[in-house]
Coordinates of C-alpha atoms in Angstrom, one line a residue:
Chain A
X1 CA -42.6 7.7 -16.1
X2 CA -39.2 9.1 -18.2
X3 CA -36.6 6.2 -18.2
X4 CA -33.6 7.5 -16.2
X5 CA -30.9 9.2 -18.2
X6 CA -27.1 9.0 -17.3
X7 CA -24.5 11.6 -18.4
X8 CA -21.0 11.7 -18.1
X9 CA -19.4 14.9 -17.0
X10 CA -16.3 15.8 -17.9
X11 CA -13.7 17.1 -14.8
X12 CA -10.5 17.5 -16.5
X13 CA -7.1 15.5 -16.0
X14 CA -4.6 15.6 -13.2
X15 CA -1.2 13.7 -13.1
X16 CA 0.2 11.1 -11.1
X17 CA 2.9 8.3 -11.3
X18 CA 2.6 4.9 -12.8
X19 CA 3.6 3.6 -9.8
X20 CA 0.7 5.4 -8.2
X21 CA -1.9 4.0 -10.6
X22 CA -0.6 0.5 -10.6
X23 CA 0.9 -0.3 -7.3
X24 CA 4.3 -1.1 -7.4
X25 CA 3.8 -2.6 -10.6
X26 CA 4.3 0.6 -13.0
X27 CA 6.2 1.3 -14.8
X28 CA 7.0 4.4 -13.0
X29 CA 6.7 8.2 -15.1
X30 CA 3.9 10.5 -15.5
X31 CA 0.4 9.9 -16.6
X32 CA -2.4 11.8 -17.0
X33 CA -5.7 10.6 -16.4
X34 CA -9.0 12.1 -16.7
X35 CA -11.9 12.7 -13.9
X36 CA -15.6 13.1 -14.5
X37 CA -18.6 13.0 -12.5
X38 CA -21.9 10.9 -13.5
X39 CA -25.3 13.0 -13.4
X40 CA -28.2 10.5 -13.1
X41 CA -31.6 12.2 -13.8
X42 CA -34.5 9.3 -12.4
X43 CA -37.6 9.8 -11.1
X44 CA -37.1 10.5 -8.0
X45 CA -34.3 13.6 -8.6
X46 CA -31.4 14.2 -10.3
X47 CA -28.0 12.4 -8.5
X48 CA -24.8 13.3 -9.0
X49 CA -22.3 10.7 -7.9
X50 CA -18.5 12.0 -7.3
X51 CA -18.1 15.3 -8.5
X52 CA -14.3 16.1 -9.6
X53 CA -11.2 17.8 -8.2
X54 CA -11.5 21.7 -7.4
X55 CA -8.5 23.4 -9.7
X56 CA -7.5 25.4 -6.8
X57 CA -7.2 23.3 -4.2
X58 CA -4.6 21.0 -6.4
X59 CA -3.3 23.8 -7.4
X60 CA -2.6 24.9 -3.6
X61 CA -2.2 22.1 -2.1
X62 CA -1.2 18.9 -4.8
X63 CA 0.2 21.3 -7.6
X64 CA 2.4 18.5 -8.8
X65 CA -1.1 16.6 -10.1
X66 CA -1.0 19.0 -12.4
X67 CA -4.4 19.9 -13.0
X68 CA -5.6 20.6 -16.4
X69 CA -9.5 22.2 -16.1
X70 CA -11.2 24.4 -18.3
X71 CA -14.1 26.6 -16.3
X72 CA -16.6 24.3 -18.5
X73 CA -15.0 21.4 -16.7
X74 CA -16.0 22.3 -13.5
X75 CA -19.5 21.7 -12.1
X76 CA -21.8 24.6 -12.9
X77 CA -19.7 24.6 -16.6
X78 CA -20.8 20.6 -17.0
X79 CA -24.3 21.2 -15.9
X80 CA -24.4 24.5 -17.7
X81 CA -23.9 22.3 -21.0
X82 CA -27.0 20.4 -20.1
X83 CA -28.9 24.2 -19.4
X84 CA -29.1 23.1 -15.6
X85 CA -28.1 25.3 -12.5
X86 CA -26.1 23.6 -9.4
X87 CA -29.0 24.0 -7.7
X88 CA -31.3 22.0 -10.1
X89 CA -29.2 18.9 -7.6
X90 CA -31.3 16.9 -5.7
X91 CA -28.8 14.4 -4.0
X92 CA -24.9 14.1 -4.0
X93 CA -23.7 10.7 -3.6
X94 CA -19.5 10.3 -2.9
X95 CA -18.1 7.1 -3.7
X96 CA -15.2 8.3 -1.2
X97 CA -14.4 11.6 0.4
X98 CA -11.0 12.0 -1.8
X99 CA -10.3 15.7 -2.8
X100 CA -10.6 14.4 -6.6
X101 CA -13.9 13.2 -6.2
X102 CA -15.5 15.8 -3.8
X103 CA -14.5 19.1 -5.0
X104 CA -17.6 20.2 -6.8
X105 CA -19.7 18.9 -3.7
X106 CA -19.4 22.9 -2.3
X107 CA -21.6 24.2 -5.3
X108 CA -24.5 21.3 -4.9
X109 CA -25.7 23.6 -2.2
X110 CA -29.5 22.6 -2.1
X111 CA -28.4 18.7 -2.4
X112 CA -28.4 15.9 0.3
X113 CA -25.7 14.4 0.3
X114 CA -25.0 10.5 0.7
X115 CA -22.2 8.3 1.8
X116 CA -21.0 5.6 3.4
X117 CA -21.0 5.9 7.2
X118 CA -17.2 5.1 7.3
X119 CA -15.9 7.5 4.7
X120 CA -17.5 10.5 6.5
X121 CA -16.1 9.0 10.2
X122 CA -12.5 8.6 8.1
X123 CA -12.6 12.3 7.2
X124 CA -12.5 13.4 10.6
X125 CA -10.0 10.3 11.6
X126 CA -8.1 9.2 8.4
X127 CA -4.3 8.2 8.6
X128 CA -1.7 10.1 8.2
X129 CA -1.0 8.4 4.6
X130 CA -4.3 9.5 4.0
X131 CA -3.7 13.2 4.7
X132 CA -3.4 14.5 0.9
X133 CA -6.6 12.2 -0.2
X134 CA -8.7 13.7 2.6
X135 CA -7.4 17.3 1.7
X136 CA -10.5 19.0 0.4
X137 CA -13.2 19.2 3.1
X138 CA -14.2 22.3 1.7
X139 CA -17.9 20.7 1.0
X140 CA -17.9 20.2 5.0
X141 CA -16.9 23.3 6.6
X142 CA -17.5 22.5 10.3
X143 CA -15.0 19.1 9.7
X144 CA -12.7 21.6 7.9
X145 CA -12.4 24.0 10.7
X146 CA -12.0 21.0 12.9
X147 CA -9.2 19.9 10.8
X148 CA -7.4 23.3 11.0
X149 CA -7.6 23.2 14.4
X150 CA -10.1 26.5 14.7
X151 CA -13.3 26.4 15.8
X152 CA -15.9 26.0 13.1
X153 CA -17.9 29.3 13.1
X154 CA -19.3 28.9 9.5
X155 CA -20.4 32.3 8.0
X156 CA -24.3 32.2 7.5
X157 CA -23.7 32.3 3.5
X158 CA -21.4 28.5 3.4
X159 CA -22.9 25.8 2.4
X160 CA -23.4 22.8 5.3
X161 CA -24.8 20.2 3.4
X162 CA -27.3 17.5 4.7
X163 CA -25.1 14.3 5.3
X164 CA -27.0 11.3 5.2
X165 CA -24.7 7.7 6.0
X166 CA -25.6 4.3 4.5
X167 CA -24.0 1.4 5.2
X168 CA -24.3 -2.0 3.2
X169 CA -25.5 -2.6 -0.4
X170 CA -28.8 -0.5 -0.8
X171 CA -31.2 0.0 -4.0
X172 CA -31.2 4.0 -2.7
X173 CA -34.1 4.6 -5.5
X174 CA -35.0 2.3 -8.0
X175 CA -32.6 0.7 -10.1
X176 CA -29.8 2.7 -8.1
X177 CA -27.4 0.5 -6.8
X178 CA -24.9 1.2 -4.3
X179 CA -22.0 -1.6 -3.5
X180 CA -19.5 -1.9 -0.1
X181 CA -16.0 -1.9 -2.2
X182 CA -13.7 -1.0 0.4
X183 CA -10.0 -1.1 0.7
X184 CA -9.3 2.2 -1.5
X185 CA -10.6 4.2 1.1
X186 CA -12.2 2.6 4.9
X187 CA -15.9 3.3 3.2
X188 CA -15.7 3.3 -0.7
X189 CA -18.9 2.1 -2.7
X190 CA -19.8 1.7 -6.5
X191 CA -22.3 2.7 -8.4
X192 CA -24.7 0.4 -10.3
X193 CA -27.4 2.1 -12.2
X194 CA -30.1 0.1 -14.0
X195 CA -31.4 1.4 -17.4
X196 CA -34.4 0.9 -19.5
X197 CA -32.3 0.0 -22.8
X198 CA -29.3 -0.7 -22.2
X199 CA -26.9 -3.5 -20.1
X200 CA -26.3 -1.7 -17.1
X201 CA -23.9 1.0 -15.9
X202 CA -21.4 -0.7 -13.2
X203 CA -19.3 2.7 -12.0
X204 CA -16.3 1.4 -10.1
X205 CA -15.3 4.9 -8.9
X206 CA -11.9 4.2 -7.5
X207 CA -12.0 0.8 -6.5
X208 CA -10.9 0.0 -9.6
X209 CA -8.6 2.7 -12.1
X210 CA -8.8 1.7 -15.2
X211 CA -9.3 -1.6 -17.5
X212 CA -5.4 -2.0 -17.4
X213 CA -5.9 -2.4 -13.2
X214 CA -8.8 -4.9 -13.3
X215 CA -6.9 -7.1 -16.5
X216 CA -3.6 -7.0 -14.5
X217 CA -5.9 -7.4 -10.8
X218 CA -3.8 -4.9 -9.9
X219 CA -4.9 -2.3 -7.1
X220 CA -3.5 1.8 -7.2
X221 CA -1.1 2.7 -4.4
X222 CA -3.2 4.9 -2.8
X223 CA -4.9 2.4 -0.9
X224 CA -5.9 1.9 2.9
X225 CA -6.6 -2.0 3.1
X226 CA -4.5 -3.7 -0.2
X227 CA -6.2 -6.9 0.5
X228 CA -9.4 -5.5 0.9
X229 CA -9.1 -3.6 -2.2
X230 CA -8.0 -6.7 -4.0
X231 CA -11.1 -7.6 -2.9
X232 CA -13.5 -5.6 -3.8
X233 CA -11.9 -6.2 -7.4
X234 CA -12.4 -9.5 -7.4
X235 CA -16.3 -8.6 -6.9
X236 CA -16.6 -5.3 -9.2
X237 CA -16.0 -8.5 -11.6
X238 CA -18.6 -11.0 -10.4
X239 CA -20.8 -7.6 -10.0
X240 CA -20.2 -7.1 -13.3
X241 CA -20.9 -11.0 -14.7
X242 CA -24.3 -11.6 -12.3
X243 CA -25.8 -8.3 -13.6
X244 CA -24.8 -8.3 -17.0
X245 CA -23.3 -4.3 -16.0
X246 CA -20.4 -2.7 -18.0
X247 CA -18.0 -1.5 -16.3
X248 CA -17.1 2.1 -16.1
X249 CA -13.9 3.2 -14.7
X250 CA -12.5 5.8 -12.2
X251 CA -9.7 7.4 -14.7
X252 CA -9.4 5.2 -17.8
X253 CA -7.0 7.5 -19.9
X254 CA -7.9 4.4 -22.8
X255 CA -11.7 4.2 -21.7
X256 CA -12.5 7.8 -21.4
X257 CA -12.3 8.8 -24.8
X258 CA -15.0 6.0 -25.6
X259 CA -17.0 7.3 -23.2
X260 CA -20.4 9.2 -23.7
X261 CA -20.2 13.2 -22.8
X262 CA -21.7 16.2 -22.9
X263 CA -24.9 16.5 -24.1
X264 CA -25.4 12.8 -25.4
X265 CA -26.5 10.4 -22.7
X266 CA -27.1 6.8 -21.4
X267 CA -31.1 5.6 -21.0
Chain B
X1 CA 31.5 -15.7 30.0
X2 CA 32.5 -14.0 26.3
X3 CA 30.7 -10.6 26.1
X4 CA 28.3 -11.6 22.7
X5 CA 29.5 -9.6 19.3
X6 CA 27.5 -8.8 16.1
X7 CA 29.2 -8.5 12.9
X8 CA 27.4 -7.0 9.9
X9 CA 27.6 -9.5 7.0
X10 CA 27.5 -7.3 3.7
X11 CA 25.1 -8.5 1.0
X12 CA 25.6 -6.5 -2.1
X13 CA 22.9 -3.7 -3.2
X14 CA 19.5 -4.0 -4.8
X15 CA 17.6 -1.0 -7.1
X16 CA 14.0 -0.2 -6.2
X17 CA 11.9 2.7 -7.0
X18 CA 12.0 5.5 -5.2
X19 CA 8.1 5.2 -4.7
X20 CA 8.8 1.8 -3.4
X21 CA 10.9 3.0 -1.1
X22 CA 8.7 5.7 0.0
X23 CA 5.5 4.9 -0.3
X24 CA 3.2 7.8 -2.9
X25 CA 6.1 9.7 -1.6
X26 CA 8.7 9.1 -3.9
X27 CA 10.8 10.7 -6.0
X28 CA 10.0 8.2 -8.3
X29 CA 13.8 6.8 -10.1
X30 CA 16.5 4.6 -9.4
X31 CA 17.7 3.8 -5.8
X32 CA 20.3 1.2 -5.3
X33 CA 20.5 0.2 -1.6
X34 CA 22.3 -2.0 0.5
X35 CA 21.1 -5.8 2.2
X36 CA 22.9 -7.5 5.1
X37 CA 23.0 -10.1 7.4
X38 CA 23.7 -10.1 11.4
X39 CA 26.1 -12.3 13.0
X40 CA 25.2 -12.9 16.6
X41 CA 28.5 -15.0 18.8
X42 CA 26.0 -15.7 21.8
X43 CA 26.9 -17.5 24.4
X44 CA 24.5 -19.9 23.4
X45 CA 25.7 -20.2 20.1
X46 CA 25.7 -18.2 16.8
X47 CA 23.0 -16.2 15.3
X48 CA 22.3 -15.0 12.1
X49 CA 19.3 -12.8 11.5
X50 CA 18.4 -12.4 7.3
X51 CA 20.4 -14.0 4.8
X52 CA 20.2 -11.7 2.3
X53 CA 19.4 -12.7 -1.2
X54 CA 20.1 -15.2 -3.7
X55 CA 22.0 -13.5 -6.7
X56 CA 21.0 -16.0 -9.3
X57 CA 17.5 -16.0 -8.1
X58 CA 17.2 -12.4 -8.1
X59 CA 18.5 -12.3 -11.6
X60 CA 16.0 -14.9 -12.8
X61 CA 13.2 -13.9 -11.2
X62 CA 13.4 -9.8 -10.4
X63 CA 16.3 -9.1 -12.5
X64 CA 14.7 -5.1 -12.3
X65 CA 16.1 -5.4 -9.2
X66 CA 19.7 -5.3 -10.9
X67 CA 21.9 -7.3 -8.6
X68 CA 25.7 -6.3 -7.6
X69 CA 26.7 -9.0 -5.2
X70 CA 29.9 -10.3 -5.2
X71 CA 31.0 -14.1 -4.2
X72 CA 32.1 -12.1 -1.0
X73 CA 29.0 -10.9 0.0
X74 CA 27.2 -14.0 0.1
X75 CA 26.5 -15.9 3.1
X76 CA 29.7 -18.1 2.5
X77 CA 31.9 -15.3 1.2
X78 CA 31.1 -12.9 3.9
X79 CA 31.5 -16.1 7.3
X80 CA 35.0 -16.5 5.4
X81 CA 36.3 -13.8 6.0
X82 CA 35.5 -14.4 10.1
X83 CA 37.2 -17.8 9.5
X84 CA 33.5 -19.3 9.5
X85 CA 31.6 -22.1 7.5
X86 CA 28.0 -22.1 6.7
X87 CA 27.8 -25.3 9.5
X88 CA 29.5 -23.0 12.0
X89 CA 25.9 -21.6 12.4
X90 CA 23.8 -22.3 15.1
X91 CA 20.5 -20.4 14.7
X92 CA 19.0 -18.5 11.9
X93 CA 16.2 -15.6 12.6
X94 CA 14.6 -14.4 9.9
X95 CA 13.0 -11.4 9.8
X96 CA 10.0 -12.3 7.6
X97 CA 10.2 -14.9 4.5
X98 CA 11.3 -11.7 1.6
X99 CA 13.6 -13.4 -0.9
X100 CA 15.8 -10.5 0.1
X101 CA 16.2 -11.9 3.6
X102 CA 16.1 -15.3 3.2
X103 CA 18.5 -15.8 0.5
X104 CA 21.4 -17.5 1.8
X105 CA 19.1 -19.7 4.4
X106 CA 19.6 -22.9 2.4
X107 CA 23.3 -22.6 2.9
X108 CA 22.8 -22.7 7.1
X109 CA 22.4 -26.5 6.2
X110 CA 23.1 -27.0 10.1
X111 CA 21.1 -24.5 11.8
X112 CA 17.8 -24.2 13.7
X113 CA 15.8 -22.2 11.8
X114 CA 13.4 -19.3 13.7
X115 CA 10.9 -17.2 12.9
X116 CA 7.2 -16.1 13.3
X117 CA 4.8 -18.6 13.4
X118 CA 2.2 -16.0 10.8
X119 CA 5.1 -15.7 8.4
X120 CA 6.0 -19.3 7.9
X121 CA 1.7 -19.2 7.5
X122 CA 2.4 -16.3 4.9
X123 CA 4.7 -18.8 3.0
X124 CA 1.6 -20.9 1.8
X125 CA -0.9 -18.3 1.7
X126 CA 0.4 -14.6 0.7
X127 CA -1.3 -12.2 -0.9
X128 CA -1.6 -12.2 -4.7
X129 CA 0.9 -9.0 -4.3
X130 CA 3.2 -10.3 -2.3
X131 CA 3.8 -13.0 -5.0
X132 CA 7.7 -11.8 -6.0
X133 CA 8.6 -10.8 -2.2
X134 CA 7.4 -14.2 -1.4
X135 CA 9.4 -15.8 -4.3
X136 CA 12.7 -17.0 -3.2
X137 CA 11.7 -20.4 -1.0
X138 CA 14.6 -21.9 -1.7
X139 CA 15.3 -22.7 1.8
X140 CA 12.1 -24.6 2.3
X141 CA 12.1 -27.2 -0.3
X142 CA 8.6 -28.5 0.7
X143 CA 7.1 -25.3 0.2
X144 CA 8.6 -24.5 -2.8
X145 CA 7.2 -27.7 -4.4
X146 CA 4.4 -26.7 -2.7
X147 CA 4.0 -23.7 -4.3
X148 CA 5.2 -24.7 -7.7
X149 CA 2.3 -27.4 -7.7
X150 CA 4.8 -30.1 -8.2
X151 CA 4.9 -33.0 -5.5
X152 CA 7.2 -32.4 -2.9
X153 CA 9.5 -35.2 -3.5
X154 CA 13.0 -33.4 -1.9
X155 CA 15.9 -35.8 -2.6
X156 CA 18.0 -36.7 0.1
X157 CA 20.9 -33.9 0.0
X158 CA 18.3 -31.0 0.0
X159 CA 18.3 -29.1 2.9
X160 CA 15.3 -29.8 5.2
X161 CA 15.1 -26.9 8.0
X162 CA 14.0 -27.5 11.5
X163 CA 11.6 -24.8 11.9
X164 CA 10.9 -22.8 15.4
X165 CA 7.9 -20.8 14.8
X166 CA 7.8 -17.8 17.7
X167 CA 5.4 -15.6 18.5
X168 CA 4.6 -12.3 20.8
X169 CA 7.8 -10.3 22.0
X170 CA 10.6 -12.9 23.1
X171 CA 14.2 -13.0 24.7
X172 CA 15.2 -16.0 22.4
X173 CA 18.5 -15.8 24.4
X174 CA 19.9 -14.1 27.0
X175 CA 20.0 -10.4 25.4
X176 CA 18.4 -11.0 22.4
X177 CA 14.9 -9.8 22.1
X178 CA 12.4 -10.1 19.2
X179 CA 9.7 -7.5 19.0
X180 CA 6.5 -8.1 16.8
X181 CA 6.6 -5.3 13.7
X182 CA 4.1 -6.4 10.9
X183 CA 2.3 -4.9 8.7
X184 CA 5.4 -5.1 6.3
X185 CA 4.4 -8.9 6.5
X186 CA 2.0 -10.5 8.4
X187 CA 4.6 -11.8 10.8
X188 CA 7.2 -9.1 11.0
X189 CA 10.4 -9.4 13.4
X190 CA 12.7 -6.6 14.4
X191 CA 15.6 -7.7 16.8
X192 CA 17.3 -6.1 19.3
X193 CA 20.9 -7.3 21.1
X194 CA 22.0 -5.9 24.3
X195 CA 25.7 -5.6 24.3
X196 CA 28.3 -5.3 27.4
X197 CA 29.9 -2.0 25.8
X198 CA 27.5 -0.2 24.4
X199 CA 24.1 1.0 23.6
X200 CA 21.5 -2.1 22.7
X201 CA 21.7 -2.8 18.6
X202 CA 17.8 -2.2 17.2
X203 CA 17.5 -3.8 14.0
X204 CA 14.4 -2.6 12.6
X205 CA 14.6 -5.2 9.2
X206 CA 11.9 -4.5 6.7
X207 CA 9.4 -2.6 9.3
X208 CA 11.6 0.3 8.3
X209 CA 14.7 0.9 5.7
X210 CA 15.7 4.0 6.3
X211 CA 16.6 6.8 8.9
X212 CA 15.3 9.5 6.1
X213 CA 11.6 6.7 6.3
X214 CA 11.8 7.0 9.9
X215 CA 12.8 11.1 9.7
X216 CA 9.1 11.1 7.4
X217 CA 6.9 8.6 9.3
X218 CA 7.0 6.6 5.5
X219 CA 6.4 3.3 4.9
X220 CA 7.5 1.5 2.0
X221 CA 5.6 0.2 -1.1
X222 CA 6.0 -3.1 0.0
X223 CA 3.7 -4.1 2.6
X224 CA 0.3 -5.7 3.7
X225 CA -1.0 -3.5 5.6
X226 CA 0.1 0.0 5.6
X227 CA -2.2 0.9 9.1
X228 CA 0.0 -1.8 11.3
X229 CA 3.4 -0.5 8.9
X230 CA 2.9 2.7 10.6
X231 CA 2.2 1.5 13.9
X232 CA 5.3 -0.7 14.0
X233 CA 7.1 1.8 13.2
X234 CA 6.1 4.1 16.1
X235 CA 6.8 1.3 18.0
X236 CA 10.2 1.1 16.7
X237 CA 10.5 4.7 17.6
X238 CA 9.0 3.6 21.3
X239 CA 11.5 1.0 21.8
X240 CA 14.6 2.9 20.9
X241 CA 13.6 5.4 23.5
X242 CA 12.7 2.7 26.3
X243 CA 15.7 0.6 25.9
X244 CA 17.8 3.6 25.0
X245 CA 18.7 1.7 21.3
X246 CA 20.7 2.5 18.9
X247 CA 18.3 1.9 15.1
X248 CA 19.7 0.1 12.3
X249 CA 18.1 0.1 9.5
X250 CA 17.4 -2.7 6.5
X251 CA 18.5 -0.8 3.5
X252 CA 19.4 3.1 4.5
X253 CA 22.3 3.7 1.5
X254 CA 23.3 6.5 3.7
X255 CA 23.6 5.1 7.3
X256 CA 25.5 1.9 5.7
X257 CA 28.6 3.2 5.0
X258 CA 28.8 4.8 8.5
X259 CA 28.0 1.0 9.7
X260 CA 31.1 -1.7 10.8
X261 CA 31.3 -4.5 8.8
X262 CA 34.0 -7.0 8.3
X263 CA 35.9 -8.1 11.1
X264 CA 34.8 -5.5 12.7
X265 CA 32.4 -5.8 15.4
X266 CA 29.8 -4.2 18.1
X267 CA 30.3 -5.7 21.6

């Protein structure tokens, strides 16, 4: 039995405000932070969790993120690098259904896809804060067209993926870990996977930015439930003690660089 | 029977972000705006709803906030000019428990002291984030010792409110209506006061600052939970209609100027 493998893949950068990353904390002024995915090949498949920002849709619809993506940032170019295919996917799992974590989801086409039961319910009944987050449904046609207000008459050729909802902590395969950290979005969860040699991997995803956010307990303004997002902080870090896990952050512009890529990996 | 009159007690001006003031909206930079108090001559005695803030407090403890108050715009300076003393005050309603409009409470030495009974809660027990908003208790002494993990050991000549904790919708007087707006704060107040000759006075306080937040359905940064900020809001919107109100805002540098202050006075 091969021990599972975990590599980093590489999405690009996009902009926001300091305010934005550190809510109401700042300082205030641009900062670029990078966006990856995390391709987990185990036993039972290969799992991609999040998977990036589509450069067009920022560059429609949030072109003041100021997306910076080469072509072998995007998902086929990451898993080109590693001489796999999108279609090589065996399950998609979304921490949250924000457009900067979803947008690659449209070329996983032979994938199932898992998430929490609330975060696909929120993408059909988010707030109207939430209405830039939840912009890319593009990996759910029939809850786009919905959105647009037309009826959803999906051409033969788009890609409906197969949604299946968890709710709770689950072990979805072994030594895959999925944790309840809501508050960023109504039905967020982390990522712990469980290696043969090595502590293991704790992805926070965007309950938790960067290692600046979780020293200074602070939580980013994009945000649906502050105090539960303060929260689910508070137990990324007892997470983090009881397993013995490092930590891997959302978009660490200080961690990233110290971060695996490309063709080297986790086991 | 004297028709009741509101005077606007001018506060000085505090600088916020622009992302604090609109929340992820922005633009992010420098926005001074304005704070003020309510008089209320009621038949039943006087009113004042928010106090404003404490200048040397401010500059102590969020001197970011960069201060321009005047001895005329505090509590005392601002009832002098209406031939008033601090004692002259009957009642004071506060909002919710922000050092911004609570500031000049320890001066009502004399006065009943009103507000909701979750935001005297929220005095002891605020959020981690809330910790600056929450920082001026100044006019609680017992709290602040509290909070400061010193005994509370208040010496005789320190002012020792009588709280009246409130809560649901409530005509505290004949005319003067408090409606339940939180999500700003757990125990949010707006206030409305009918008047003989003219429309009712709506004064939204902290559940909105702005006519340009109400003009974008836009919170501010500051809050605890953005889901009620927005529905308070709307409510707002609801209760101008109903009651055919006229909105005041809590810090709209545009609207103020266009607001009477001084002597002047709504009736």
């Amino acid at each position: 039995m091969p021990d599972t493998k975990v590599y980093l893949l590489d999405g690009g950068t996009l902009v926001i405000d300091g305010y934005h990353a550190f809510w109401n904390r700042g300082p205030g002024g641009e900062l670029r932070f990078p966006c990856y995915s995390v391709l987990i090949e185990h036993q039972d498949g290969r799992y991609i969790f999040d998977t990036g920002y589509d450069h067009d849709h920022v560059q429609r619809v949030l072109p003041f993120e100021k997306p910076l993506q080469t072509p072998e940032q995007t998902i086929p170019g990451q898993l080109a690098q590693l001489n796999l295919k999108p279609q090589d996917i065996d399950y998609v799992i979304n921490s949250h259904y924000h457009f900067d974590h979803c947008g690659g989801n449209k070329y996983l086409t032979e994938a199932c896809t898992l998430c929490h039961a609330k975060e696909l319910e929120a993408c059909e009944c988010y707030q109207p804060f939430e209405h830039l987050g939840y912009s890319d449904l593009s990996f759910a046609p029939e809850l786009q067209a919905k959105r647009d207000g037309a009826p959803a008459e999906p051409a033969l050729d788009i890609y409906t993926p197969k949604f299946e909802t968890v709710t709770g902590d689950q072990e979805i395969a072994k030594g895959l870990w999925l944790f309840e950290t809501p508050g960023h979005t109504a039905g967020h969860y982390s990522l712990m996977v469980e290696l043969a040699n090595r502590r293991p991997m704790l992805f926070t995803a965007d309950a938790c930015y960067s290692q600046k956010n979780m020293d200074m307990m602070c939580i980013s303004s994009f945000h649906l439930d502050p105090v539960a997002s303060l929260q689910s902080m508070a137990r990324l870090k007892e997470l983090a003690d009881k397993h013995d896990a490092e930590l891997f952050y959302s978009h660490d512009p200080d961690s990233f660089p110290t971060y695996q890529k490309g063709s080297a990996f986790y086991s």
